[in-house]
Coordinates of C-alpha atoms in Angstrom, one line a residue:
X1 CA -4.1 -5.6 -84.4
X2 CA -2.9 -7.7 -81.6
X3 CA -6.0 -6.5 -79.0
X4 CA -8.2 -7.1 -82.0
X5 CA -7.5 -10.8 -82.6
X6 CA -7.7 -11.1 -78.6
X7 CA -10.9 -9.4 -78.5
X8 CA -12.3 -11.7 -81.4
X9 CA -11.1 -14.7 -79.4
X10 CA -13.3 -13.7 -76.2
X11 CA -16.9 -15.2 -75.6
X12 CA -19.2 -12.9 -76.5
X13 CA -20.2 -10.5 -74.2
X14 CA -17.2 -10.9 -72.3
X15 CA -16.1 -6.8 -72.2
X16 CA -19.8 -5.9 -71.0
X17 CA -18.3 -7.6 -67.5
X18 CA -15.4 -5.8 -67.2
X19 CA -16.1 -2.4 -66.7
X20 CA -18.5 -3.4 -63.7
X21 CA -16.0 -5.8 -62.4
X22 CA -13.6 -2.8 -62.4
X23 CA -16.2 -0.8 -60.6
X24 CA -16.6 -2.8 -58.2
X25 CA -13.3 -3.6 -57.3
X26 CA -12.5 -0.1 -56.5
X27 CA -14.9 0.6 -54.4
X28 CA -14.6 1.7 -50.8
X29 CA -16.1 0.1 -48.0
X30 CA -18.2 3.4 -45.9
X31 CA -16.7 4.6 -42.8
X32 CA -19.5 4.5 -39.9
X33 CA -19.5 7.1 -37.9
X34 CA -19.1 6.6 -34.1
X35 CA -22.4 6.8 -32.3
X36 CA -22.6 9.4 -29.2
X37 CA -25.2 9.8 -26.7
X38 CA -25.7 12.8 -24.0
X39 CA -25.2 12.5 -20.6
X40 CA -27.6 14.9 -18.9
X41 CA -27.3 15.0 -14.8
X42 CA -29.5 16.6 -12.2
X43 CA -28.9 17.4 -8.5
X44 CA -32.1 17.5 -6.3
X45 CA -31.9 20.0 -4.6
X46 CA -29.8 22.3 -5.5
X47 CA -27.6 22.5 -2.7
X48 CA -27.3 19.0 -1.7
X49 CA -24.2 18.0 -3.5
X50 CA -23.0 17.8 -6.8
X51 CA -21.8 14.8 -9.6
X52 CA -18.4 13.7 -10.2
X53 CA -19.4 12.7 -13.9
X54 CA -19.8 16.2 -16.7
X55 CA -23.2 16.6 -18.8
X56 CA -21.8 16.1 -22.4
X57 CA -21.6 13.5 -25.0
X58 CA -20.3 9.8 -24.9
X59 CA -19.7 7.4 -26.8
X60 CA -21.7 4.6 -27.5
X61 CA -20.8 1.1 -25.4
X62 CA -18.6 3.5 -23.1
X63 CA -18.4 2.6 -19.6
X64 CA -18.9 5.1 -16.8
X65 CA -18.5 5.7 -13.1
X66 CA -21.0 8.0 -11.9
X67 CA -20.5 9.1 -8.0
X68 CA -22.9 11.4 -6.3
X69 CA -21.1 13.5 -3.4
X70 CA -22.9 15.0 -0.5
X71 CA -22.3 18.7 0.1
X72 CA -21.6 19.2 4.1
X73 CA -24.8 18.8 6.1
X74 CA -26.3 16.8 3.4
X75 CA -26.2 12.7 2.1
X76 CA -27.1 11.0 -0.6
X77 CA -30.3 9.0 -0.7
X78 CA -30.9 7.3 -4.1
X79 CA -30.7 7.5 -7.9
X80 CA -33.8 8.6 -10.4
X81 CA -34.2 8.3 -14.0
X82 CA -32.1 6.2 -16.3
X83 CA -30.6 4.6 -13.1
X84 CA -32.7 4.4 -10.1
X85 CA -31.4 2.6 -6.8
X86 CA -29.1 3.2 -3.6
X87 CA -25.9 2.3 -4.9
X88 CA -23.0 5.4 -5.2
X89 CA -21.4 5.3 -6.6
X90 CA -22.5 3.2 -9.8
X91 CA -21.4 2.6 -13.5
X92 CA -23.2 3.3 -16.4
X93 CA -22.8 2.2 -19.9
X94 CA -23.8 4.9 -22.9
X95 CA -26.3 2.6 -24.9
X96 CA -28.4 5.8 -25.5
X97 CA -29.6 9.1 -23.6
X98 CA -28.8 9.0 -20.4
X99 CA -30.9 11.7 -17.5
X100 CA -30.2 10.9 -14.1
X101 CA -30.9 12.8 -10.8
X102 CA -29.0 12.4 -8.0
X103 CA -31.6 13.1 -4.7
X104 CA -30.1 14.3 -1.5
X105 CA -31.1 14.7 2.0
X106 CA -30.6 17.2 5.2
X107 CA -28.2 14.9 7.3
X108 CA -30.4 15.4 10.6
X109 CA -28.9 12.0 12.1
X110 CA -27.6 12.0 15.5
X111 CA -26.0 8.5 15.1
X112 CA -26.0 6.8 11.5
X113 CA -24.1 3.8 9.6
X114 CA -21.6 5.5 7.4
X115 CA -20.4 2.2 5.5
X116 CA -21.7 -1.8 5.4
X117 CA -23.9 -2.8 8.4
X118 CA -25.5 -5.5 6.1
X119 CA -23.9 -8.3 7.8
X120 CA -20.4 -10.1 7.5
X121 CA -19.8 -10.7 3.8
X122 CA -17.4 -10.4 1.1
X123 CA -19.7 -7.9 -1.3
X124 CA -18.5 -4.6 -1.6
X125 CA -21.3 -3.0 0.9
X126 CA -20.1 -5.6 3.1
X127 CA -17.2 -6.1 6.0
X128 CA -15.5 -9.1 8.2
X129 CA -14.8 -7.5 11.2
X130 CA -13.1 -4.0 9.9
X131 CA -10.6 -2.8 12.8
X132 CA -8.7 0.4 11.1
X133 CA -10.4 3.1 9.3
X134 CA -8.5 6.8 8.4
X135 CA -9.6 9.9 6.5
X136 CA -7.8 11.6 3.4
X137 CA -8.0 15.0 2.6
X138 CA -11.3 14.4 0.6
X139 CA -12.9 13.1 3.4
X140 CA -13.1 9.3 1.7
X141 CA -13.0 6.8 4.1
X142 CA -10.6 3.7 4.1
X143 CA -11.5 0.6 6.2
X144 CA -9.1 -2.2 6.9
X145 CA -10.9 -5.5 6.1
X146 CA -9.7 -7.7 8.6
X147 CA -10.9 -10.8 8.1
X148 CA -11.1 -10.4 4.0
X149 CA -7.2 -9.5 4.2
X150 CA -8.2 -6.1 2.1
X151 CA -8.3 -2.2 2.2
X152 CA -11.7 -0.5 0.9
X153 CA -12.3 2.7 0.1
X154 CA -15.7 4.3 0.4
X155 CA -16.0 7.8 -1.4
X156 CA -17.5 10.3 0.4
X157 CA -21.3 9.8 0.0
X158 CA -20.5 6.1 -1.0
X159 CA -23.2 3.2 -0.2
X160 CA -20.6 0.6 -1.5
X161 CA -16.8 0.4 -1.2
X162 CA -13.5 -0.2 -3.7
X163 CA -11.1 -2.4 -2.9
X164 CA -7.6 -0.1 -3.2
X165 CA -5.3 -3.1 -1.1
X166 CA -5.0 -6.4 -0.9
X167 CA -8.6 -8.4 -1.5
X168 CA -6.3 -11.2 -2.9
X169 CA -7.1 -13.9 0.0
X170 CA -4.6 -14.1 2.3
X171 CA -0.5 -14.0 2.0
X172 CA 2.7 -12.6 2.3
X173 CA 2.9 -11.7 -1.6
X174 CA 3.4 -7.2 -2.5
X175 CA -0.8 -7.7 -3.6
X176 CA -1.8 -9.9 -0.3
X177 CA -2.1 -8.9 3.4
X178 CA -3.3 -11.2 6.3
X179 CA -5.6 -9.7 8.9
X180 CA -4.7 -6.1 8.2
X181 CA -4.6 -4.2 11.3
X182 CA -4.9 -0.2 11.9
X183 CA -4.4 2.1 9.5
X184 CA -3.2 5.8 8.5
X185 CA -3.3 7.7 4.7
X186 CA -1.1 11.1 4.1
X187 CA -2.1 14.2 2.2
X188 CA -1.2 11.9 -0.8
X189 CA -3.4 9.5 -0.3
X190 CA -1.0 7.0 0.1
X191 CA -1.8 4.1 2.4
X192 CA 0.2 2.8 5.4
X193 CA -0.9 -1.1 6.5
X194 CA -0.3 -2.9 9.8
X195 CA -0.4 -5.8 8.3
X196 CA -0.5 -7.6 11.8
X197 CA 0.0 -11.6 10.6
X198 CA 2.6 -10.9 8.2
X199 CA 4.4 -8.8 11.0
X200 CA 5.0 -5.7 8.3
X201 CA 4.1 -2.5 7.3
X202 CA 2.9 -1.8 3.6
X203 CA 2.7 1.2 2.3
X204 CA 0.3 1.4 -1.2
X205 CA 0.4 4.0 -3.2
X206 CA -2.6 5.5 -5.0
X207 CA -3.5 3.3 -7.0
X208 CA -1.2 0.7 -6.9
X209 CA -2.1 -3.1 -7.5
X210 CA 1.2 -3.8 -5.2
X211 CA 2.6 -2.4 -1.6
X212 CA 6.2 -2.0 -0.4
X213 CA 7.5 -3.0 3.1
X214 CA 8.2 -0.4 4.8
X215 CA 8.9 -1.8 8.0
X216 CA 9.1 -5.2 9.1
X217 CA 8.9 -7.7 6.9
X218 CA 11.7 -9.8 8.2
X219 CA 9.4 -12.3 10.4
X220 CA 8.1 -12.1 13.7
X221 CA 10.8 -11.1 16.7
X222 CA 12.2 -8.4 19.1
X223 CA 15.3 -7.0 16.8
X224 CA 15.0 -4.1 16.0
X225 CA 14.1 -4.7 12.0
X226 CA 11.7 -6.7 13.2
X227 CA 8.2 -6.5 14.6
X228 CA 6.0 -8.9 16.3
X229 CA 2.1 -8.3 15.5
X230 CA 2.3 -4.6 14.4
X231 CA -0.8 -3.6 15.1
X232 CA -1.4 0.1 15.7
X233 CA 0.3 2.8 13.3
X234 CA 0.3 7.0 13.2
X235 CA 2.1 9.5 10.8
X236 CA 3.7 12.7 12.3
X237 CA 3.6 16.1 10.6
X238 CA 6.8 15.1 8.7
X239 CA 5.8 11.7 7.9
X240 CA 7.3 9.4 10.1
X241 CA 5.6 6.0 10.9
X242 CA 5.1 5.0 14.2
X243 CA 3.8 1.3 14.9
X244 CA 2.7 -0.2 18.3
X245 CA 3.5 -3.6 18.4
X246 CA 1.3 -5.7 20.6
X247 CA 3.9 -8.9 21.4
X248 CA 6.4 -6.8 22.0
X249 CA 4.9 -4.1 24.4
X250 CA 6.4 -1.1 23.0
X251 CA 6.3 1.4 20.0
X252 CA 8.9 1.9 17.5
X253 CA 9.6 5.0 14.7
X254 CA 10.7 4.3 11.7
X255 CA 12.0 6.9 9.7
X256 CA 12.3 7.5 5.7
X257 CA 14.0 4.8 4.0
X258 CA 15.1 3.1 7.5
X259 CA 16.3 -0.7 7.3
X260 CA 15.5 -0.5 11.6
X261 CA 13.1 1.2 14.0
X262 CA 14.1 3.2 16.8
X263 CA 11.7 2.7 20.4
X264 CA 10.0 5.2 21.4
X265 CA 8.0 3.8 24.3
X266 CA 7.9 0.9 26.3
X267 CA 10.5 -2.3 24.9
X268 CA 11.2 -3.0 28.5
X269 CA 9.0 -6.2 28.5
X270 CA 5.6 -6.4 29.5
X271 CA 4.7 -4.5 32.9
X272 CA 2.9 -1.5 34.0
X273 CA 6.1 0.8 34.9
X274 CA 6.4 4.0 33.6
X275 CA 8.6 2.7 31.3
X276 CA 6.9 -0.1 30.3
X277 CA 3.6 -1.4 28.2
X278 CA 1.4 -4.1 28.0
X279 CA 0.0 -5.2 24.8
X280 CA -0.8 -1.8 23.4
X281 CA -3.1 -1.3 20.4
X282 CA -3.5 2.6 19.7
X283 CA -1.6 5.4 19.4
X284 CA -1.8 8.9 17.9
X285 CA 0.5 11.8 17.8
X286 CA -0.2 15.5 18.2
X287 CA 1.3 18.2 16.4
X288 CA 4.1 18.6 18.6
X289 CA 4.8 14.9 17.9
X290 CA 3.9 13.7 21.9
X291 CA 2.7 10.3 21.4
X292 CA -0.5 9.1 23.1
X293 CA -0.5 5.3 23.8
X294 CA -3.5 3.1 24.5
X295 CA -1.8 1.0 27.0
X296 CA -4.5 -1.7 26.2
X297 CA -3.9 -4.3 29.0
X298 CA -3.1 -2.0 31.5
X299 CA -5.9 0.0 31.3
X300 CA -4.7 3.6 30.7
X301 CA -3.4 6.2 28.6
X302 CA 0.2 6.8 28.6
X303 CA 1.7 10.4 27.1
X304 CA 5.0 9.7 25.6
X305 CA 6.8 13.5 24.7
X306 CA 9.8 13.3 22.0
X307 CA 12.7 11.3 23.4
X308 CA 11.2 10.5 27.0
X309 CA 12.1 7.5 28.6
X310 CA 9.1 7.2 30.7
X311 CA 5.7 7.8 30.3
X312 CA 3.1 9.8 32.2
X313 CA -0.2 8.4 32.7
X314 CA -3.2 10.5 31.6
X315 CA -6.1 8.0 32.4
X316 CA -6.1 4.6 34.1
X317 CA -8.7 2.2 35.2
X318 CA -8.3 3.9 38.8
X319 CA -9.7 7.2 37.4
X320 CA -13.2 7.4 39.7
X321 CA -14.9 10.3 37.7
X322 CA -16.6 7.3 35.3
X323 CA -16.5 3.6 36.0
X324 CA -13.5 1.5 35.4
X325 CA -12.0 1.4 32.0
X326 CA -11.7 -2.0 30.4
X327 CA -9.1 -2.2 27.5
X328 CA -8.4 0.3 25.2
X329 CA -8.1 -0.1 21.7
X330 CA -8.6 2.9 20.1
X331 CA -7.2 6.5 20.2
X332 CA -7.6 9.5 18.2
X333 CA -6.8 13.8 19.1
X334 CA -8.8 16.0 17.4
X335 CA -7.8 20.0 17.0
X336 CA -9.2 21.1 19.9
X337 CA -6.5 19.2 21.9
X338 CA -9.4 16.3 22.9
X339 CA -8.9 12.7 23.0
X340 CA -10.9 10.2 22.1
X341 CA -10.7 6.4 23.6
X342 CA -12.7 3.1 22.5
X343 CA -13.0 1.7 26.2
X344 CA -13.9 -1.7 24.3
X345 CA -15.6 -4.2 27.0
X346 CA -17.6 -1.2 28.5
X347 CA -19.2 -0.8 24.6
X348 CA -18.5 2.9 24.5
X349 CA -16.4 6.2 23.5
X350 CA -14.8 7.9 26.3
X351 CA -14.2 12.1 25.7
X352 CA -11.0 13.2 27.5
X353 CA -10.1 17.1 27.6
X354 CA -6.7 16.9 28.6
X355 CA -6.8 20.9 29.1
X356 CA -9.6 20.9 31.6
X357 CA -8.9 16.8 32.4
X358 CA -12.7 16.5 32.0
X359 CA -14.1 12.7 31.0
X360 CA -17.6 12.2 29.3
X361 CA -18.9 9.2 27.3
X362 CA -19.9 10.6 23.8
X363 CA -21.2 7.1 22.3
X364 CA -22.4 3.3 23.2
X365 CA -22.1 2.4 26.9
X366 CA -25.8 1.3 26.4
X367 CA -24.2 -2.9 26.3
X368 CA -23.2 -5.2 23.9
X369 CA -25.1 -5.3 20.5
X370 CA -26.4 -4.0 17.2
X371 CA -29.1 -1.5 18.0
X372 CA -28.0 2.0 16.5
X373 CA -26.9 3.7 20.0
X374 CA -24.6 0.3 20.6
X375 CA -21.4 -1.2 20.0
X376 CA -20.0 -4.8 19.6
X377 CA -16.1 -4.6 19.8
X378 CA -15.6 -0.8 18.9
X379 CA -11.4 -0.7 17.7
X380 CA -10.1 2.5 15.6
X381 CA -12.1 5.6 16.1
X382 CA -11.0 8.8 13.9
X383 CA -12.4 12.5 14.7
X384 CA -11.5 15.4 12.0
X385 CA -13.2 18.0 14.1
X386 CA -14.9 18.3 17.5
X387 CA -18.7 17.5 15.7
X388 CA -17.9 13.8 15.0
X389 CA -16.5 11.0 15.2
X390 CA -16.2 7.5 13.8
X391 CA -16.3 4.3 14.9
X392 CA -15.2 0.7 13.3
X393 CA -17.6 -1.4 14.9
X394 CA -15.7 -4.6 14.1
X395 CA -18.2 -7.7 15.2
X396 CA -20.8 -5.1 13.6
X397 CA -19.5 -5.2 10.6
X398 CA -19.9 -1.6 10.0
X399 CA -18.5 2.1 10.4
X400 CA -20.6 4.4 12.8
X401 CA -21.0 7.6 12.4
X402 CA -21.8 9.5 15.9
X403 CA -22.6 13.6 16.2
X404 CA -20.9 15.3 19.1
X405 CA -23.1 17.3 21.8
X406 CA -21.8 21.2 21.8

């Protein structure tokens, strides 16, 4: 009786609203599905390499990195399709169907640019004056930046770099470095930084937006948990750091977790004794942990073996099988028991068999400039095997890559 008498008091056609407002009301909004789109990938030719992104779907608004890698003997040369253009790697963002080729060539270059050489700059293709470069076990390359206070690393294949340390401008903060000297990466792929003006060494791990001091880092001076413009740096086969520090004319070891270092050449002031250094910049170690020291301003190559007191000399500006040597900066040993020496104000790359104490210049020595069979202040030089090596061309602003003669 009661809902009658209400319903009589309604305006009419009042209930033919309800049910449709009711309707309404309850009614679900429609889930959209999530759009996908297919990734579909070439490799021209066959052989030439491969892509480090999988055919499949994606979905939509997703962004990408797509990186082409050379096989051996081969080297990228450009993107067709849905992305067409030099740079490797590059990012792509699934807005719809995506079929890309990635076109390879025969590497037939006796001497090539492996990374920049498009001038001094701060884009990522670019350098200021790179001075330390090192290989991991992928074969991607790491340059020190010097003069941009950063670490990049180029993939293999790569026509443009990622930063992976500092890039921050310059500083003493965990993300900065200032003029980042030489550097060295282990099986990890962890990094090891001389970086020289904050008189330190960072280590970075992969990945990391931070390094750790692992040495140094208590300002510039002579005591032993000190350095004084670290400059140089090697690992041994059980990971110990070695640093050549160029102020004070010697080279130090610093083991795991160490608050000091321990000197292992030189640190009897600045002199050409066989005990003594003068402002060295490279250094390597074999696998018998001898240490091979670019004795920079004295003109030679020193062999320290573990725990010597003195050093023997290998090669010094007297040596009259090539002209005289003018300051080394770089040194590197490859498997075959070679070194390999930037003999900086001659412009070129000295070969030294210390088996058969044979000398031959492998690269530059044609003067100072640009030209590809030149060099303009060559630093770090790496070798992997006796068919290469690289150089950091540092007023080139690039990373040269020059093919050994059998």
């Amino acid at each position: 009786m009661l809902f009658w008498k209400m319903k009589m008091m309604m305006p009419k056609n009042t209930f033919l609203y309800i049910p449709l407002l009711f309707l309404y009301c309850c009614q679900t909004t429609p889930v959209q599905e999530d759009l996908y789109f297919k990734l579909r990938t070439e490799i021209y030719p066959n052989e030439g390499g491969s892509i480090a992104l999988e055919d499949g779907l994606f979905k939509s608004n997703t962004l990408r990195t797509i990186h082409a890698k050379p096989n051996d003997g081969w080297v990228f040369d450009h993107w067709e399709g849905i992305i067409a253009g030099m740079n490797n790697p590059t990012e792509i963002i699934f807005y719809g169907d995506h079929d890309i080729r990635a076109v390879f060539i025969r590497d037939t270059f006796n001497i090539r640019t492996l990374a920049g050489g498009k001038g001094k700059g701060y884009a990522m293709n670019q350098f200021n004056y790179p001075t330390g470069i090192a290989y991991d076990q992928e074969e991607n390359l790491y340059v020190s930046d010097m003069h941009n206070h950063r670490v990049q690393k180029w993939m293999k294949g790569a026509t443009v770099g990622i930063t992976v340390a500092g890039g921050n401008d310059y500083g003493r903060a965990a993300n900065q470095l200032n003029e980042p000297g030489k550097i060295a990466v282990d099986p990890l792929g962890t990094l090891y930084i001389a970086d020289t003006e904050n008189h330190r060494i960072q280590k970075w791990y992969n990945g990391a937006s931070e390094g750790e001091t692992v040495a140094g880092g208590n300002g510039a001076g002579s005591n032993l948990n000190q350095l004084d413009t670290p400059y140089g740096i090697a690992l041994d086969n059980n990971g110990l750091l070695y640093v050549s520090e160029i102020d004070n004319h010697r080279i130090v070891r610093w083991d795991h977790g160490a608050k000091k270092g321990v000197v292992v050449a030189g640190g009897n002031g600045r002199g050409m004794n066989t005990d003594q250094l003068a402002y060295p910049m490279g250094i390597a170690i074999d696998k018998n942990n001898n240490l091979y020291v670019a004795d920079t301003y004295n003109h030679r190559v020193q062999l320290w073996t573990p725990d010597a007191n003195e050093g023997i000399t290998l090669l010094s500006a007297q040596d009259s099988e090539l002209q005289s040597f003018n300051y080394f900066t770089g040194i590197t040993i490859d498997q075959n028991n070679k070194l390999y020496l930037s003999d900086y104000e001659n412009r070129r790359i000295v070969e030294f068999d210390i088996e058969k104490k044979k000398l031959k210049i492998v690269a530059g020595g044609n003067e100072d400039g640009d030209g590809p069979n030149q060099f303009s202040h060559p630093f770090q030089l790496i070798s992997k095997t006796n068919d290469f090596i690289l150089v950091a061309d540092a007023k080139n602003n690039r990373i040269q890559k020059w093919k050994l003669e059998e």
